[in-house]
mmCIF file of C-alpha atoms in Angstrom:
data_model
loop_
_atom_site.group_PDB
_atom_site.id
_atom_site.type_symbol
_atom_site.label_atom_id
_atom_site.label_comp_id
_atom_site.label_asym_id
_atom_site.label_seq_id
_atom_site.Cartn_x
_atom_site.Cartn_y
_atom_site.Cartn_z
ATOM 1 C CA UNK W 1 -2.970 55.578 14.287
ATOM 2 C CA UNK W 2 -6.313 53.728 12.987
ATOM 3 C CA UNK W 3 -7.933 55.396 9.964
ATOM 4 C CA UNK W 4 -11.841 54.979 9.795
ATOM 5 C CA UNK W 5 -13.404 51.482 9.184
ATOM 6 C CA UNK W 6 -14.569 51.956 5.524
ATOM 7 C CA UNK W 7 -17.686 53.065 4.757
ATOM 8 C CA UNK W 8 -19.015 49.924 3.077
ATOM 9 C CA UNK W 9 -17.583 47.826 6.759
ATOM 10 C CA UNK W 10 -19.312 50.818 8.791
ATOM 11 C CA UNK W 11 -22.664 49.681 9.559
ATOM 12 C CA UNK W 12 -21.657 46.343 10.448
ATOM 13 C CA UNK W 13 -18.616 46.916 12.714
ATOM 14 C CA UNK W 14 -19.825 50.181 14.527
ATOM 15 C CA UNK W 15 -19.753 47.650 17.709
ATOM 16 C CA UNK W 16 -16.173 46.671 17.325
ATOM 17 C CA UNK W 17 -15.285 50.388 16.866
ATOM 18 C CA UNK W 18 -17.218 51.440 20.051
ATOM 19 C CA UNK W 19 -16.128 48.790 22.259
ATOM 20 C CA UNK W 20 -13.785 49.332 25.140
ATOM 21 C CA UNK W 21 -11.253 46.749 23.670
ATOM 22 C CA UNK W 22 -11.127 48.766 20.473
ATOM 23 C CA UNK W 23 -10.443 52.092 22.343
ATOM 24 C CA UNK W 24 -7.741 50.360 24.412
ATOM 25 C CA UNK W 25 -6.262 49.204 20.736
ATOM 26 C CA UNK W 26 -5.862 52.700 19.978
ATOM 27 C CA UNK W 27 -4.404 53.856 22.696
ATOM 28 C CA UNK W 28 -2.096 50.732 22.647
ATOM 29 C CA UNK W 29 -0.773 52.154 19.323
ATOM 30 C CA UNK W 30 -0.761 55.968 20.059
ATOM 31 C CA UNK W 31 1.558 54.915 23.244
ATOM 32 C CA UNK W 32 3.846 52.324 20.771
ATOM 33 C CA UNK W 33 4.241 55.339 18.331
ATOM 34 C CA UNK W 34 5.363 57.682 20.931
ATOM 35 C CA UNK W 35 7.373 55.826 22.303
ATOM 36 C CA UNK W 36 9.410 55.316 18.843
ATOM 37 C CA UNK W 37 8.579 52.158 17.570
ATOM 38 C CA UNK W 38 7.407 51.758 14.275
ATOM 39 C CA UNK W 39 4.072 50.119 13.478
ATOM 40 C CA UNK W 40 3.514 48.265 10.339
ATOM 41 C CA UNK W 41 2.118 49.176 8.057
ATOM 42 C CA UNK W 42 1.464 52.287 7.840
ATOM 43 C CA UNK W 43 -2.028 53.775 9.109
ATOM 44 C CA UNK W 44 -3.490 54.719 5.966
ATOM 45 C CA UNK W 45 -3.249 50.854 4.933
ATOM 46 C CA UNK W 46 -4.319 49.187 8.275
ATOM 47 C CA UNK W 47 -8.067 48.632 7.053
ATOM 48 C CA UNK W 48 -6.726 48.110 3.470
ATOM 49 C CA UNK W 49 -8.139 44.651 3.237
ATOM 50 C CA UNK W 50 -11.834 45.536 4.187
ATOM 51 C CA UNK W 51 -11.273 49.289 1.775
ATOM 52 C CA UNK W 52 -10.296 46.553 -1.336
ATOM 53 C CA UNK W 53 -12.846 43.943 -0.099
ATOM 54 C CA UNK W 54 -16.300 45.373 0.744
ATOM 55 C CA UNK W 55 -18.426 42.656 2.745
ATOM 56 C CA UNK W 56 -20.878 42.195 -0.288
ATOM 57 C CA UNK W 57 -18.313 41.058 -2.311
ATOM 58 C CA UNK W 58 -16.215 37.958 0.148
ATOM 59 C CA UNK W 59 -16.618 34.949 -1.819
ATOM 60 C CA UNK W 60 -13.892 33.755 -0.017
ATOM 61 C CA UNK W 61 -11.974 34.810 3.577
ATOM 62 C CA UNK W 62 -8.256 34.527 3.680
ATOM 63 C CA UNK W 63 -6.870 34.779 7.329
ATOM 64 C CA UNK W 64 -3.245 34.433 8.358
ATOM 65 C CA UNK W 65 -1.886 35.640 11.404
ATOM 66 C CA UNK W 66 -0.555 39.079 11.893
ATOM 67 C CA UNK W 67 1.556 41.626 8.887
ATOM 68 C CA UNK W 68 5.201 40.432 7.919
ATOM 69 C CA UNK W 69 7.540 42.855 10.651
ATOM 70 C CA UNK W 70 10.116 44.033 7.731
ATOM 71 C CA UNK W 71 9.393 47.302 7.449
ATOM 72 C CA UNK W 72 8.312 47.783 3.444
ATOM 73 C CA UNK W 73 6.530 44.672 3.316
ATOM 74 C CA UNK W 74 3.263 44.694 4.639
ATOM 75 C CA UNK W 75 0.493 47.398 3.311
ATOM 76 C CA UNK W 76 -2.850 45.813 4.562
ATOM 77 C CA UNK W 77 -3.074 42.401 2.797
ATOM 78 C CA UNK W 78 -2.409 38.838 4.648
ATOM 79 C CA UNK W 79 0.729 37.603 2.572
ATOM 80 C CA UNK W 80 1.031 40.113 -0.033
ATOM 81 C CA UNK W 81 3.905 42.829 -0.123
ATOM 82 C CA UNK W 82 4.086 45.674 -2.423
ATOM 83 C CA UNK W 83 4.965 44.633 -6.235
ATOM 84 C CA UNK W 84 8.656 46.484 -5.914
ATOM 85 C CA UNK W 85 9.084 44.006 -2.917
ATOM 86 C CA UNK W 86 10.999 40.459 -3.030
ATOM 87 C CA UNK W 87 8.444 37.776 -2.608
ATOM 88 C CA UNK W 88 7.986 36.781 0.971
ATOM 89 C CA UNK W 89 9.498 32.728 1.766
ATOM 90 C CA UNK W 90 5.993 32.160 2.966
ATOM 91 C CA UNK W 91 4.788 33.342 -0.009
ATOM 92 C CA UNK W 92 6.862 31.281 -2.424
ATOM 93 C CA UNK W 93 5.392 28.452 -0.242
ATOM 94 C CA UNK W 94 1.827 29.457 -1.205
ATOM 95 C CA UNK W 95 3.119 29.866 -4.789
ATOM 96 C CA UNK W 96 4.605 26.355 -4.917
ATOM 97 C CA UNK W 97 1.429 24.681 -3.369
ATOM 98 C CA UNK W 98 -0.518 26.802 -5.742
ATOM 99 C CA UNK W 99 1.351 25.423 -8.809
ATOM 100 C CA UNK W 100 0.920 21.777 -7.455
ATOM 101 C CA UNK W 101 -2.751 22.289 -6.884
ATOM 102 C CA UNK W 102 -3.876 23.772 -9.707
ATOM 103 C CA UNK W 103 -1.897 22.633 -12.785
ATOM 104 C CA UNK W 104 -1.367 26.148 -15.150
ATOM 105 C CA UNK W 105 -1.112 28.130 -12.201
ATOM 106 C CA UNK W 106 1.931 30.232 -13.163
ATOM 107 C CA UNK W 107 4.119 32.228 -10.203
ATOM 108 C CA UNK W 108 4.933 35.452 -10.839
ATOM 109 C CA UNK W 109 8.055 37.353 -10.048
ATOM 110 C CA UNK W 110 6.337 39.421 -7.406
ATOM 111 C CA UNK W 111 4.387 39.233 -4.122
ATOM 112 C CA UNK W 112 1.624 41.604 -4.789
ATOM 113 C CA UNK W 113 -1.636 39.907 -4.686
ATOM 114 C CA UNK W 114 -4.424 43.078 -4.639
ATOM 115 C CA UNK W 115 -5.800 41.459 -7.672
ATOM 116 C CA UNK W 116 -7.378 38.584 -5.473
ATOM 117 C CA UNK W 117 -8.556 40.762 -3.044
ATOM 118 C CA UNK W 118 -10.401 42.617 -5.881
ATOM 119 C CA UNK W 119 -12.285 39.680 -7.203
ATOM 120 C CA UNK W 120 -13.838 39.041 -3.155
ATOM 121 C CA UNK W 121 -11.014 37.311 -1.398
ATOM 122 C CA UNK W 122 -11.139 38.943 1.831
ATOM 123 C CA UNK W 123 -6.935 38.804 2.796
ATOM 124 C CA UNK W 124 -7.383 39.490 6.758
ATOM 125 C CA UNK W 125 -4.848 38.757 9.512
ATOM 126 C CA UNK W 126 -6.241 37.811 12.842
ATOM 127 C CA UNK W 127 -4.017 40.777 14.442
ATOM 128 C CA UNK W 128 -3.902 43.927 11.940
ATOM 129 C CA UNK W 129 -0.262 45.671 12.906
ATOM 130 C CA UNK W 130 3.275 44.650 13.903
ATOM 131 C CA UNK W 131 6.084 46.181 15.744
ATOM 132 C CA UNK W 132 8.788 46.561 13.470
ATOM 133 C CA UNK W 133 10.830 43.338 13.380
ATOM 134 C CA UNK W 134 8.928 41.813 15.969
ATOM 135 C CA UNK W 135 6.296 39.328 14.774
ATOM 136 C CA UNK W 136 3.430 38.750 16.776
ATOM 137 C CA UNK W 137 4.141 42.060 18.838
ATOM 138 C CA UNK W 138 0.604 43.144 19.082
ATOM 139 C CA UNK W 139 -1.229 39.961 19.987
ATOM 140 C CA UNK W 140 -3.281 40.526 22.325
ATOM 141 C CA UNK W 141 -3.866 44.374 22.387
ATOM 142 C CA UNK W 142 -7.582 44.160 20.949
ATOM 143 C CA UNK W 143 -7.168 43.401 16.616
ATOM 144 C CA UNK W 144 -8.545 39.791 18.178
ATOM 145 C CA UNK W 145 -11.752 41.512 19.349
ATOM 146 C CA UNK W 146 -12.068 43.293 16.399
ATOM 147 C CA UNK W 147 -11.414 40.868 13.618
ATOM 148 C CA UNK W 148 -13.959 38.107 15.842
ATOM 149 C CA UNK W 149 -16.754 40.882 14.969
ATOM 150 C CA UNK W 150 -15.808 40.632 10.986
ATOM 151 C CA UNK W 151 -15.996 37.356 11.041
ATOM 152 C CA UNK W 152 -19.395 36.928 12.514
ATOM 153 C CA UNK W 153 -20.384 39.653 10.805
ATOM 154 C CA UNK W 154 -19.764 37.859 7.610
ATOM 155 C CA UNK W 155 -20.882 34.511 9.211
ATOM 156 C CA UNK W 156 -24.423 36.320 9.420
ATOM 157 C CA UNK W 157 -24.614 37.172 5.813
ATOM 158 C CA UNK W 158 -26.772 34.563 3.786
ATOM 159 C CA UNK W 159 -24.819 34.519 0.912
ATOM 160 C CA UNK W 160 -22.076 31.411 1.104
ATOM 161 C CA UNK W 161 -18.650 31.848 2.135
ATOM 162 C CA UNK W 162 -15.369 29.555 2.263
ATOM 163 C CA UNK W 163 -13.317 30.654 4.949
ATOM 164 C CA UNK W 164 -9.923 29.450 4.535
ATOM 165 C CA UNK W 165 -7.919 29.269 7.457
ATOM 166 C CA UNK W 166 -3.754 29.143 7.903
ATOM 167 C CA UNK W 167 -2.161 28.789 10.773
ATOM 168 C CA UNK W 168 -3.318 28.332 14.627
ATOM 169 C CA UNK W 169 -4.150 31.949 15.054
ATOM 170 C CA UNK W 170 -6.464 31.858 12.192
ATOM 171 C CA UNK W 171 -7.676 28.065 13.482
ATOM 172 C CA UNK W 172 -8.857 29.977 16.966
ATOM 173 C CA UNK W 173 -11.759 31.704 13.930
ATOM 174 C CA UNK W 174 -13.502 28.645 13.020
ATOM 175 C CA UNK W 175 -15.515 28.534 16.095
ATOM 176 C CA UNK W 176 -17.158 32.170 15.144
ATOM 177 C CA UNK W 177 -18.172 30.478 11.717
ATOM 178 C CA UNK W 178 -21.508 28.658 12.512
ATOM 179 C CA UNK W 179 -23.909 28.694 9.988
ATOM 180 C CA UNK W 180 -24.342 25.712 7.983
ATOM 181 C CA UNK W 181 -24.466 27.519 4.676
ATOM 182 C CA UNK W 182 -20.574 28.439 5.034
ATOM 183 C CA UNK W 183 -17.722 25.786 4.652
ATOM 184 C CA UNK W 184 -14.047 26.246 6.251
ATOM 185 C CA UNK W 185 -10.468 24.350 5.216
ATOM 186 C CA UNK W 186 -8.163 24.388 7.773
ATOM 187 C CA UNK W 187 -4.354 23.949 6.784
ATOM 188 C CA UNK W 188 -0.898 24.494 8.487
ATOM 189 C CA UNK W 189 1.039 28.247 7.848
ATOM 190 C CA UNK W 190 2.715 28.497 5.062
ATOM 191 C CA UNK W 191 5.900 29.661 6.964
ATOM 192 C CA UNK W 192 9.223 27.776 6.635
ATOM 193 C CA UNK W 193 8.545 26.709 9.977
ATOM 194 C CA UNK W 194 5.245 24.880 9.120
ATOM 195 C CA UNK W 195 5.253 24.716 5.002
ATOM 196 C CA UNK W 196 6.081 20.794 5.221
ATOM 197 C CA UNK W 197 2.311 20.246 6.778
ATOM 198 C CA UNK W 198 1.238 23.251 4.168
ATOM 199 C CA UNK W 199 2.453 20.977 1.209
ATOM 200 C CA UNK W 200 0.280 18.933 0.231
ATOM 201 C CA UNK W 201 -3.055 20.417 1.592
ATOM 202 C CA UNK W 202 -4.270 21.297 -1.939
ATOM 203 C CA UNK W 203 -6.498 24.189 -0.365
ATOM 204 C CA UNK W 204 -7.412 26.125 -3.222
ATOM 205 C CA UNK W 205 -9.155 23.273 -5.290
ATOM 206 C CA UNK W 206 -10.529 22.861 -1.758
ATOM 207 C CA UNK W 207 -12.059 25.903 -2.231
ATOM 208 C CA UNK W 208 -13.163 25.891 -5.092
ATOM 209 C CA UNK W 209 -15.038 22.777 -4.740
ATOM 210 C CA UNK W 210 -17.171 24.577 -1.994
ATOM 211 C CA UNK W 211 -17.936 27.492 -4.442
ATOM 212 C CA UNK W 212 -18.918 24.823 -7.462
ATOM 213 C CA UNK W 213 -20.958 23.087 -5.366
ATOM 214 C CA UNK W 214 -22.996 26.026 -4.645
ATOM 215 C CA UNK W 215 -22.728 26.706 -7.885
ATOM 216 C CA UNK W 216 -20.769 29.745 -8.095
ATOM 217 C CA UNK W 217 -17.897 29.840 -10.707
ATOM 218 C CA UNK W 218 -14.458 28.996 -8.997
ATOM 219 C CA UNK W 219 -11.717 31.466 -7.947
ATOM 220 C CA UNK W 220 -9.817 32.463 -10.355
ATOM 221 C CA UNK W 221 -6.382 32.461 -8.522
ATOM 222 C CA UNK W 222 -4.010 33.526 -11.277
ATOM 223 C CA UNK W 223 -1.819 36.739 -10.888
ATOM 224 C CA UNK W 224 -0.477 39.099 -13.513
ATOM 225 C CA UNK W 225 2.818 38.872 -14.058
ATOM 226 C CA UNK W 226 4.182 42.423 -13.363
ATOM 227 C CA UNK W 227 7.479 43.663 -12.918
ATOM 228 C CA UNK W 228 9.597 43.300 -9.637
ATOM 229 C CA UNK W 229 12.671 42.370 -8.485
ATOM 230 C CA UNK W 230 14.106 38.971 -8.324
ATOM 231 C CA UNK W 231 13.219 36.513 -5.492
ATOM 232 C CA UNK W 232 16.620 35.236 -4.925
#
């Protein structure tokens, strides 16, 4: 089901986790897993983005919408897949507006992309699991609730943040961000269904214009290139 809330995360979410909404979450899940579906991903990665990403160290907050339904591909990260996984087409997307954004940027062959959460990018969806191939299956069962109370608990802390929003779902955030000291860039999803509004929105010199101005050194948005199988 859910595992704890990570102990860095604890102090500042022990509302979320004792609120009715998040008890009704869980027993949302308990009943979809007894009844046979499968939830993705797995439990052990369901907090994965807030166990790579303590709240000290969010330079910058990534939220998407709810984990890609195939089952293999999500494990806790907004957008990223495992490395042995083929890259996501919202992904490539990102990848392409990357490389037209910030000249050197260099794809890689996989989708993995821990090593951004690592150095404070905060990778959350707005909704946190997925019944198996069927996207969006869990809006609406509480993760709403609970991801509002990370955002405002990061929109208390005085330290600056960019919070870097894709998609409506992420959009229906920006009113939870209202301290001056933070900045947000709105864009369309990344999905084939949206990527022709994504192109173009040069985002990530977006945000890193926010963190220069504040002088903090920009995001360093390059990948390593490990192995994985092709994207075609």
């Amino acid at each position: 089901m859910l595992p704890p809330v990570p102990d860095a995360w604890r102090s500042l979410l022990s509302g979320a986790v004792h609120s009715p909404s998040f008890r009704e979450l869980e027993r949302f899940l308990a009943a979809e897993e007894a009844a046979g579906q499968v939830v993705l991903p797995a439990a052990t990665d369901r907090f994965r983005a807030l166990a790579l990403t303590p709240p000290q160290a969010v330079r910058v907050v990534l939220l998407g919408q709810d984990p890609y339904p195939t089952p293999g591909d999500a494990h806790g990260l907004c957008f990223s897949v495992p490395p042995d996984r083929r890259v996501p087409r919202s992904l490539r997307n990102v990848y392409r507006e990357l490389a037209a954004d910030l000249p050197g940027f260099a794809a890689p062959e996989h989708g993995h992309l821990e090593a951004w959460a690592r150095r404070g990018l905060l990778m959350l969806n707005t909704v946190l699991t997925v019944r198996a191939h069927a996207a969006n299956s869990h809006r609406g069962q509480g993760w709403e609730e609970f991801t509002d109370h990370v955002i405002r608990a990061l929109n208390e802390r005085p330290e600056p943040i960019v919070f870097l929003l894709w998609g409506n779902a992420a959009h229906a955030k920006a009113e939870l961000v209202t301290a001056d000291r933070h900045a947000l860039v709105r864009t369309a999803h990344p999905s084939p269904l949206s990527a022709r509004r994504f192109f173009g929105c040069r985002c990530f010199s977006a945000v890193n214009h926010h963190l220069e101005r504040w002088g903090q050194p920009p995001f360093d948005w390059s990948l390593p290139g490990t192995p994985a199988r092709p994207t075609a």
